[in-house]
Amino acid sequence: MASVMGGLVGAANQDPRLNRVFATFTASNPSIWLDIDRDKVQSLGVGVSDVFNALQTALGGFYVNDLNLFGRTWEVILQAEAADRSDISAIDKIYVRDKAGDMIPLRSVASSRFVLGPQVISRFNNYRAVTVNGGPRAGVSSGDALNAMAEISARTLPQGYGYEWSGTAYQERQAEGQTFGILSLAVLFAYLFLVALYESWMIRSRCC
């Protein structure tokens, strides 16, 4: 997706009808991947859900209950101290209780490594998608810019990829071809307004 996005954005920025076409998607964000040996977890008598609960409690936060005190309701959240979850070595300090009640270090059943990947994967109509933004150059209408982007997308995107409009671009596409109908309604309402005004003036003239 990142390579296809780069090709599309590069081709769009070379078109004289478009200006500052960009996308914020990137697939090279560093992340920490935790490999959990599930077979070893089960052989040590530890539940896999207990491993995830321990990680959530220590590194994220675990809701316990609500406490009524001093006329207010307080949430009780269990979480490790900031100094104990500030780097990757904090994972080695987490222990999980097995069925016998013994504490098993998490480092004995899990290992961590750095990986590169997208920070956020967006979805549009249930498909994985990348949002591309841009605008028309000076002297180019937004409709011509949309047509240019549609031409570039049809020419650049490989098989299996497609594009859809969203936001104001989608609304503009939906409103295409309605100018004649709106203009006709405006003329009709202006005519009816003038007819009503003329009838009102004639009634006043007869009364006087």
C-alpha positions as protocol buffer text, in pm:
chain_id: "A"
residue {
  index: 1
  type: MET
  ca { x: 0 y: 0 z: 0 }
}
residue {
  index: 2
  type: ALA
  ca { x: 284 y: 239 z: 80 }
}
residue {
  index: 3
  type: SER
  ca { x: 454 y: 181 z: -256 }
}
residue {
  index: 4
  type: VAL
  ca { x: 128 y: 218 z: -449 }
}
residue {
  index: 5
  type: MET
  ca { x: 49 y: 536 z: -256 }
}
residue {
  index: 6
  type: GLY
  ca { x: 395 y: 677 z: -336 }
}
residue {
  index: 7
  type: GLY
  ca { x: 347 y: 613 z: -707 }
}
residue {
  index: 8
  type: LEU
  ca { x: 3 y: 774 z: -706 }
}
residue {
  index: 9
  type: VAL
  ca { x: 113 y: 1083 z: -513 }
}
residue {
  index: 10
  type: GLY
  ca { x: 423 y: 1123 z: -729 }
}
residue {
  index: 11
  type: ALA
  ca { x: 222 y: 1106 z: -1052 }
}
residue {
  index: 12
  type: ALA
  ca { x: -40 y: 1346 z: -916 }
}
residue {
  index: 13
  type: ASN
  ca { x: 219 y: 1608 z: -820 }
}
residue {
  index: 14
  type: GLN
  ca { x: 355 y: 1603 z: -1175 }
}
residue {
  index: 15
  type: ASP
  ca { x: 15 y: 1689 z: -1322 }
}
residue {
  index: 16
  type: PRO
  ca { x: -18 y: 2063 z: -1399 }
}
residue {
  index: 17
  type: ARG
  ca { x: -380 y: 2068 z: -1282 }
}
residue {
  index: 18
  type: LEU
  ca { x: -307 y: 1951 z: -926 }
}
residue {
  index: 19
  type: ASN
  ca { x: -127 y: 2115 z: -637 }
}
residue {
  index: 20
  type: ARG
  ca { x: 30 y: 1978 z: -317 }
}
residue {
  index: 21
  type: VAL
  ca { x: -106 y: 1624 z: -330 }
}
residue {
  index: 22
  type: PHE
  ca { x: 5 y: 1432 z: -21 }
}
residue {
  index: 23
  type: ALA
  ca { x: -81 y: 1146 z: 216 }
}
residue {
  index: 24
  type: THR
  ca { x: 15 y: 1097 z: 580 }
}
residue {
  index: 25
  type: PHE
  ca { x: 26 y: 716 z: 564 }
}
residue {
  index: 26
  type: THR
  ca { x: 363 y: 553 z: 634 }
}
residue {
  index: 27
  type: ALA
  ca { x: 462 y: 189 z: 672 }
}
residue {
  index: 28
  type: SER
  ca { x: 795 y: 244 z: 847 }
}
residue {
  index: 29
  type: ASN
  ca { x: 693 y: 331 z: 1203 }
}
residue {
  index: 30
  type: PRO
  ca { x: 895 y: 136 z: 1463 }
}
residue {
  index: 31
  type: SER
  ca { x: 690 y: -85 z: 1692 }
}
residue {
  index: 32
  type: ILE
  ca { x: 757 y: -347 z: 1958 }
}
residue {
  index: 33
  type: TRP
  ca { x: 643 y: -698 z: 1867 }
}
residue {
  index: 34
  type: LEU
  ca { x: 600 y: -945 z: 2152 }
}
residue {
  index: 35
  type: ASP
  ca { x: 637 y: -1312 z: 2056 }
}
residue {
  index: 36
  type: ILE
  ca { x: 453 y: -1533 z: 2307 }
}
residue {
  index: 37
  type: ASP
  ca { x: 531 y: -1904 z: 2315 }
}
residue {
  index: 38
  type: ARG
  ca { x: 177 y: -2032 z: 2370 }
}
residue {
  index: 39
  type: ASP
  ca { x: 282 y: -2395 z: 2399 }
}
residue {
  index: 40
  type: LYS
  ca { x: 526 y: -2310 z: 2676 }
}
residue {
  index: 41
  type: VAL
  ca { x: 265 y: -2092 z: 2845 }
}
residue {
  index: 42
  type: GLN
  ca { x: 24 y: -2386 z: 2864 }
}
residue {
  index: 43
  type: SER
  ca { x: 294 y: -2632 z: 2973 }
}
residue {
  index: 44
  type: LEU
  ca { x: 379 y: -2405 z: 3269 }
}
residue {
  index: 45
  type: GLY
  ca { x: 15 y: -2397 z: 3375 }
}
residue {
  index: 46
  type: VAL
  ca { x: -41 y: -2034 z: 3281 }
}
residue {
  index: 47
  type: GLY
  ca { x: -346 y: -1913 z: 3093 }
}
residue {
  index: 48
  type: VAL
  ca { x: -285 y: -1713 z: 2777 }
}
residue {
  index: 49
  type: SER
  ca { x: -550 y: -1466 z: 2890 }
}
residue {
  index: 50
  type: ASP
  ca { x: -356 y: -1419 z: 3215 }
}
residue {
  index: 51
  type: VAL
  ca { x: -52 y: -1316 z: 3012 }
}
residue {
  index: 52
  type: PHE
  ca { x: -249 y: -1051 z: 2826 }
}
residue {
  index: 53
  type: ASN
  ca { x: -415 y: -931 z: 3146 }
}
residue {
  index: 54
  type: ALA
  ca { x: -75 y: -891 z: 3309 }
}
residue {
  index: 55
  type: LEU
  ca { x: 53 y: -691 z: 3013 }
}
residue {
  index: 56
  type: GLN
  ca { x: -256 y: -470 z: 3011 }
}
residue {
  index: 57
  type: THR
  ca { x: -242 y: -413 z: 3387 }
}
residue {
  index: 58
  type: ALA
  ca { x: 127 y: -325 z: 3401 }
}
residue {
  index: 59
  type: LEU
  ca { x: 171 y: -131 z: 3078 }
}
residue {
  index: 60
  type: GLY
  ca { x: -174 y: 7 z: 3004 }
}
residue {
  index: 61
  type: GLY
  ca { x: -425 y: 4 z: 3286 }
}
residue {
  index: 62
  type: PHE
  ca { x: -687 y: -228 z: 3432 }
}
residue {
  index: 63
  type: TYR
  ca { x: -1026 y: -116 z: 3563 }
}
residue {
  index: 64
  type: VAL
  ca { x: -1099 y: -259 z: 3908 }
}
residue {
  index: 65
  type: ASN
  ca { x: -1419 y: -95 z: 4035 }
}
residue {
  index: 66
  type: ASP
  ca { x: -1578 y: 233 z: 4146 }
}
residue {
  index: 67
  type: LEU
  ca { x: -1529 y: 384 z: 4492 }
}
residue {
  index: 68
  type: ASN
  ca { x: -1770 y: 625 z: 4660 }
}
residue {
  index: 69
  type: LEU
  ca { x: -1578 y: 870 z: 4877 }
}
residue {
  index: 70
  type: PHE
  ca { x: -1640 y: 1230 z: 4989 }
}
residue {
  index: 71
  type: GLY
  ca { x: -1967 y: 1241 z: 4798 }
}
residue {
  index: 72
  type: ARG
  ca { x: -1804 y: 1154 z: 4466 }
}
residue {
  index: 73
  type: THR
  ca { x: -1749 y: 839 z: 4258 }
}
residue {
  index: 74
  type: TRP
  ca { x: -1387 y: 749 z: 4186 }
}
residue {
  index: 75
  type: GLU
  ca { x: -1262 y: 494 z: 3934 }
}
residue {
  index: 76
  type: VAL
  ca { x: -1001 y: 251 z: 4062 }
}
residue {
  index: 77
  type: ILE
  ca { x: -744 y: 181 z: 3789 }
}
residue {
  index: 78
  type: LEU
  ca { x: -452 y: -56 z: 3844 }
}
residue {
  index: 79
  type: GLN
  ca { x: -132 y: 35 z: 3661 }
}
residue {
  index: 80
  type: ALA
  ca { x: 245 y: 10 z: 3709 }
}
residue {
  index: 81
  type: GLU
  ca { x: 448 y: 315 z: 3802 }
}
residue {
  index: 82
  type: ALA
  ca { x: 569 y: 530 z: 3513 }
}
residue {
  index: 83
  type: ALA
  ca { x: 932 y: 439 z: 3580 }
}
residue {
  index: 84
  type: ASP
  ca { x: 843 y: 68 z: 3553 }
}
residue {
  index: 85
  type: ARG
  ca { x: 686 y: 97 z: 3207 }
}
residue {
  index: 86
  type: SER
  ca { x: 905 y: 356 z: 3038 }
}
residue {
  index: 87
  type: ASP
  ca { x: 1113 y: 126 z: 2815 }
}
residue {
  index: 88
  type: ILE
  ca { x: 1117 y: -221 z: 2666 }
}
residue {
  index: 89
  type: SER
  ca { x: 1302 y: -369 z: 2963 }
}
residue {
  index: 90
  type: ALA
  ca { x: 985 y: -319 z: 3169 }
}
residue {
  index: 91
  type: ILE
  ca { x: 840 y: -632 z: 3005 }
}
residue {
  index: 92
  type: ASP
  ca { x: 1108 y: -842 z: 3177 }
}
residue {
  index: 93
  type: LYS
  ca { x: 985 y: -721 z: 3518 }
}
residue {
  index: 94
  type: ILE
  ca { x: 630 y: -855 z: 3472 }
}
residue {
  index: 95
  type: TYR
  ca { x: 532 y: -1181 z: 3640 }
}
residue {
  index: 96
  type: VAL
  ca { x: 229 y: -1404 z: 3576 }
}
residue {
  index: 97
  type: ARG
  ca { x: 71 y: -1637 z: 3833 }
}
residue {
  index: 98
  type: ASP
  ca { x: 29 y: -2002 z: 3730 }
}
residue {
  index: 99
  type: LYS
  ca { x: -241 y: -2245 z: 3845 }
}
residue {
  index: 100
  type: ALA
  ca { x: -32 y: -2349 z: 4147 }
}
residue {
  index: 101
  type: GLY
  ca { x: 0 y: -1990 z: 4263 }
}
residue {
  index: 102
  type: ASP
  ca { x: 367 y: -1951 z: 4172 }
}
residue {
  index: 103
  type: MET
  ca { x: 491 y: -1639 z: 3993 }
}
residue {
  index: 104
  type: ILE
  ca { x: 633 y: -1704 z: 3645 }
}
residue {
  index: 105
  type: PRO
  ca { x: 847 y: -1429 z: 3483 }
}
residue {
  index: 106
  type: LEU
  ca { x: 703 y: -1315 z: 3154 }
}
residue {
  index: 107
  type: ARG
  ca { x: 1047 y: -1318 z: 2992 }
}
residue {
  index: 108
  type: SER
  ca { x: 1048 y: -1698 z: 3021 }
}
residue {
  index: 109
  type: VAL
  ca { x: 751 y: -1733 z: 2785 }
}
residue {
  index: 110
  type: ALA
  ca { x: 781 y: -1422 z: 2568 }
}
residue {
  index: 111
  type: SER
  ca { x: 1047 y: -1232 z: 2374 }
}
residue {
  index: 112
  type: SER
  ca { x: 1033 y: -884 z: 2224 }
}
residue {
  index: 113
  type: ARG
  ca { x: 1173 y: -741 z: 1902 }
}
residue {
  index: 114
  type: PHE
  ca { x: 1147 y: -425 z: 1697 }
}
residue {
  index: 115
  type: VAL
  ca { x: 947 y: -427 z: 1373 }
}
residue {
  index: 116
  type: LEU
  ca { x: 851 y: -165 z: 1117 }
}
residue {
  index: 117
  type: GLY
  ca { x: 491 y: -115 z: 1011 }
}
residue {
  index: 118
  type: PRO
  ca { x: 207 y: 133 z: 981 }
}
residue {
  index: 119
  type: GLN
  ca { x: 107 y: 328 z: 1288 }
}
residue {
  index: 120
  type: VAL
  ca { x: -261 y: 337 z: 1187 }
}
residue {
  index: 121
  type: ILE
  ca { x: -449 y: 137 z: 924 }
}
residue {
  index: 122
  type: SER
  ca { x: -761 y: 318 z: 810 }
}
residue {
  index: 123
  type: ARG
  ca { x: -1065 y: 151 z: 657 }
}
residue {
  index: 124
  type: PHE
  ca { x: -1312 y: 287 z: 405 }
}
residue {
  index: 125
  type: ASN
  ca { x: -1623 y: 82 z: 327 }
}
residue {
  index: 126
  type: ASN
  ca { x: -1455 y: -212 z: 510 }
}
residue {
  index: 127
  type: TYR
  ca { x: -1148 y: -197 z: 283 }
}
residue {
  index: 128
  type: ARG
  ca { x: -800 y: -101 z: 398 }
}
residue {
  index: 129
  type: ALA
  ca { x: -746 y: 247 z: 261 }
}
residue {
  index: 130
  type: VAL
  ca { x: -505 y: 540 z: 244 }
}
residue {
  index: 131
  type: THR
  ca { x: -636 y: 896 z: 248 }
}
residue {
  index: 132
  type: VAL
  ca { x: -486 y: 1119 z: -23 }
}
residue {
  index: 133
  type: ASN
  ca { x: -534 y: 1495 z: 0 }
}
residue {
  index: 134
  type: GLY
  ca { x: -466 y: 1772 z: -248 }
}
residue {
  index: 135
  type: GLY
  ca { x: -611 y: 2066 z: -434 }
}
residue {
  index: 136
  type: PRO
  ca { x: -627 y: 2235 z: -775 }
}
residue {
  index: 137
  type: ARG
  ca { x: -362 y: 2471 z: -902 }
}
residue {
  index: 138
  type: ALA
  ca { x: -437 y: 2840 z: -946 }
}
residue {
  index: 139
  type: GLY
  ca { x: -684 y: 2892 z: -1229 }
}
residue {
  index: 140
  type: VAL
  ca { x: -805 y: 2529 z: -1226 }
}
residue {
  index: 141
  type: SER
  ca { x: -1153 y: 2444 z: -1106 }
}
residue {
  index: 142
  type: SER
  ca { x: -1214 y: 2178 z: -845 }
}
residue {
  index: 143
  type: GLY
  ca { x: -1407 y: 1972 z: -1099 }
}
residue {
  index: 144
  type: ASP
  ca { x: -1110 y: 1964 z: -1336 }
}
residue {
  index: 145
  type: ALA
  ca { x: -886 y: 1868 z: -1044 }
}
residue {
  index: 146
  type: LEU
  ca { x: -1116 y: 1578 z: -957 }
}
residue {
  index: 147
  type: ASN
  ca { x: -1117 y: 1464 z: -1319 }
}
residue {
  index: 148
  type: ALA
  ca { x: -737 y: 1481 z: -1324 }
}
residue {
  index: 149
  type: MET
  ca { x: -712 y: 1274 z: -1006 }
}
residue {
  index: 150
  type: ALA
  ca { x: -955 y: 1018 z: -1148 }
}
residue {
  index: 151
  type: GLU
  ca { x: -747 y: 989 z: -1467 }
}
residue {
  index: 152
  type: ILE
  ca { x: -422 y: 950 z: -1275 }
}
residue {
  index: 153
  type: SER
  ca { x: -577 y: 690 z: -1040 }
}
residue {
  index: 154
  type: ALA
  ca { x: -712 y: 486 z: -1329 }
}
residue {
  index: 155
  type: ARG
  ca { x: -373 y: 498 z: -1501 }
}
residue {
  index: 156
  type: THR
  ca { x: -146 y: 449 z: -1198 }
}
residue {
  index: 157
  type: LEU
  ca { x: -323 y: 209 z: -960 }
}
residue {
  index: 158
  type: PRO
  ca { x: -239 y: -158 z: -1025 }
}
residue {
  index: 159
  type: GLN
  ca { x: -491 y: -440 z: -1045 }
}
residue {
  index: 160
  type: GLY
  ca { x: -667 y: -501 z: -714 }
}
residue {
  index: 161
  type: TYR
  ca { x: -661 y: -134 z: -612 }
}
residue {
  index: 162
  type: GLY
  ca { x: -936 y: 122 z: -653 }
}
residue {
  index: 163
  type: TYR
  ca { x: -1035 y: 468 z: -538 }
}
residue {
  index: 164
  type: GLU
  ca { x: -1343 y: 638 z: -396 }
}
residue {
  index: 165
  type: TRP
  ca { x: -1427 y: 999 z: -318 }
}
residue {
  index: 166
  type: SER
  ca { x: -1496 y: 1116 z: 36 }
}
residue {
  index: 167
  type: GLY
  ca { x: -1572 y: 1445 z: 211 }
}
residue {
  index: 168
  type: THR
  ca { x: -1629 y: 1753 z: -5 }
}
residue {
  index: 169
  type: ALA
  ca { x: -1503 y: 1571 z: -317 }
}
residue {
  index: 170
  type: TYR
  ca { x: -1780 y: 1311 z: -276 }
}
residue {
  index: 171
  type: GLN
  ca { x: -2042 y: 1581 z: -223 }
}
residue {
  index: 172
  type: GLU
  ca { x: -1923 y: 1768 z: -531 }
}
residue {
  index: 173
  type: ARG
  ca { x: -1946 y: 1454 z: -741 }
}
residue {
  index: 174
  type: GLN
  ca { x: -2295 y: 1387 z: -610 }
}
residue {
  index: 175
  type: ALA
  ca { x: -2403 y: 1742 z: -699 }
}
residue {
  index: 176
  type: GLU
  ca { x: -2279 y: 1722 z: -1060 }
}
residue {
  index: 177
  type: GLY
  ca { x: -2538 y: 1774 z: -1332 }
}
residue {
  index: 178
  type: GLN
  ca { x: -2787 y: 1951 z: -1106 }
}
residue {
  index: 179
  type: THR
  ca { x: -2709 y: 2306 z: -1221 }
}
residue {
  index: 180
  type: PHE
  ca { x: -2980 y: 2313 z: -1487 }
}
residue {
  index: 181
  type: GLY
  ca { x: -3245 y: 2186 z: -1245 }
}
residue {
  index: 182
  type: ILE
  ca { x: -3149 y: 2432 z: -973 }
}
residue {
  index: 183
  type: LEU
  ca { x: -3141 y: 2721 z: -1221 }
}
residue {
  index: 184
  type: SER
  ca { x: -3484 y: 2620 z: -1353 }
}
residue {
  index: 185
  type: LEU
  ca { x: -3628 y: 2614 z: -1002 }
}
residue {
  index: 186
  type: ALA
  ca { x: -3476 y: 2955 z: -931 }
}
residue {
  index: 187
  type: VAL
  ca { x: -3635 y: 3103 z: -1245 }
}
residue {
  index: 188
  type: LEU
  ca { x: -3969 y: 2939 z: -1160 }
}
residue {
  index: 189
  type: PHE
  ca { x: -3972 y: 3075 z: -805 }
}
residue {
  index: 190
  type: ALA
  ca { x: -3873 y: 3421 z: -930 }
}
residue {
  index: 191
  type: TYR
  ca { x: -4159 y: 3409 z: -1182 }
}
residue {
  index: 192
  type: LEU
  ca { x: -4411 y: 3300 z: -918 }
}
residue {
  index: 193
  type: PHE
  ca { x: -4287 y: 3569 z: -681 }
}
residue {
  index: 194
  type: LEU
  ca { x: -4330 y: 3837 z: -950 }
}
residue {
  index: 195
  type: VAL
  ca { x: -4678 y: 3704 z: -1039 }
}
residue {
  index: 196
  type: ALA
  ca { x: -4782 y: 3716 z: -676 }
}
residue {
  index: 197
  type: LEU
  ca { x: -4640 y: 4067 z: -644 }
}
residue {
  index: 198
  type: TYR
  ca { x: -4826 y: 4179 z: -959 }
}
residue {
  index: 199
  type: GLU
  ca { x: -5156 y: 4032 z: -834 }
}
residue {
  index: 200
  type: SER
  ca { x: -5108 y: 4207 z: -499 }
}
residue {
  index: 201
  type: TRP
  ca { x: -5042 y: 4537 z: -677 }
}
residue {
  index: 202
  type: MET
  ca { x: -5356 y: 4493 z: -895 }
}
residue {
  index: 203
  type: ILE
  ca { x: -5573 y: 4427 z: -590 }
}
residue {
  index: 204
  type: ARG
  ca { x: -5446 y: 4739 z: -420 }
}
residue {
  index: 205
  type: SER
  ca { x: -5507 y: 4942 z: -736 }
}
residue {
  index: 206
  type: ARG
  ca { x: -5869 y: 4825 z: -760 }
}
residue {
  index: 207
  type: CYS
  ca { x: -5931 y: 4895 z: -396 }
}
residue {
  index: 208
  type: CYS
  ca { x: -5806 y: 5249 z: -433 }
}
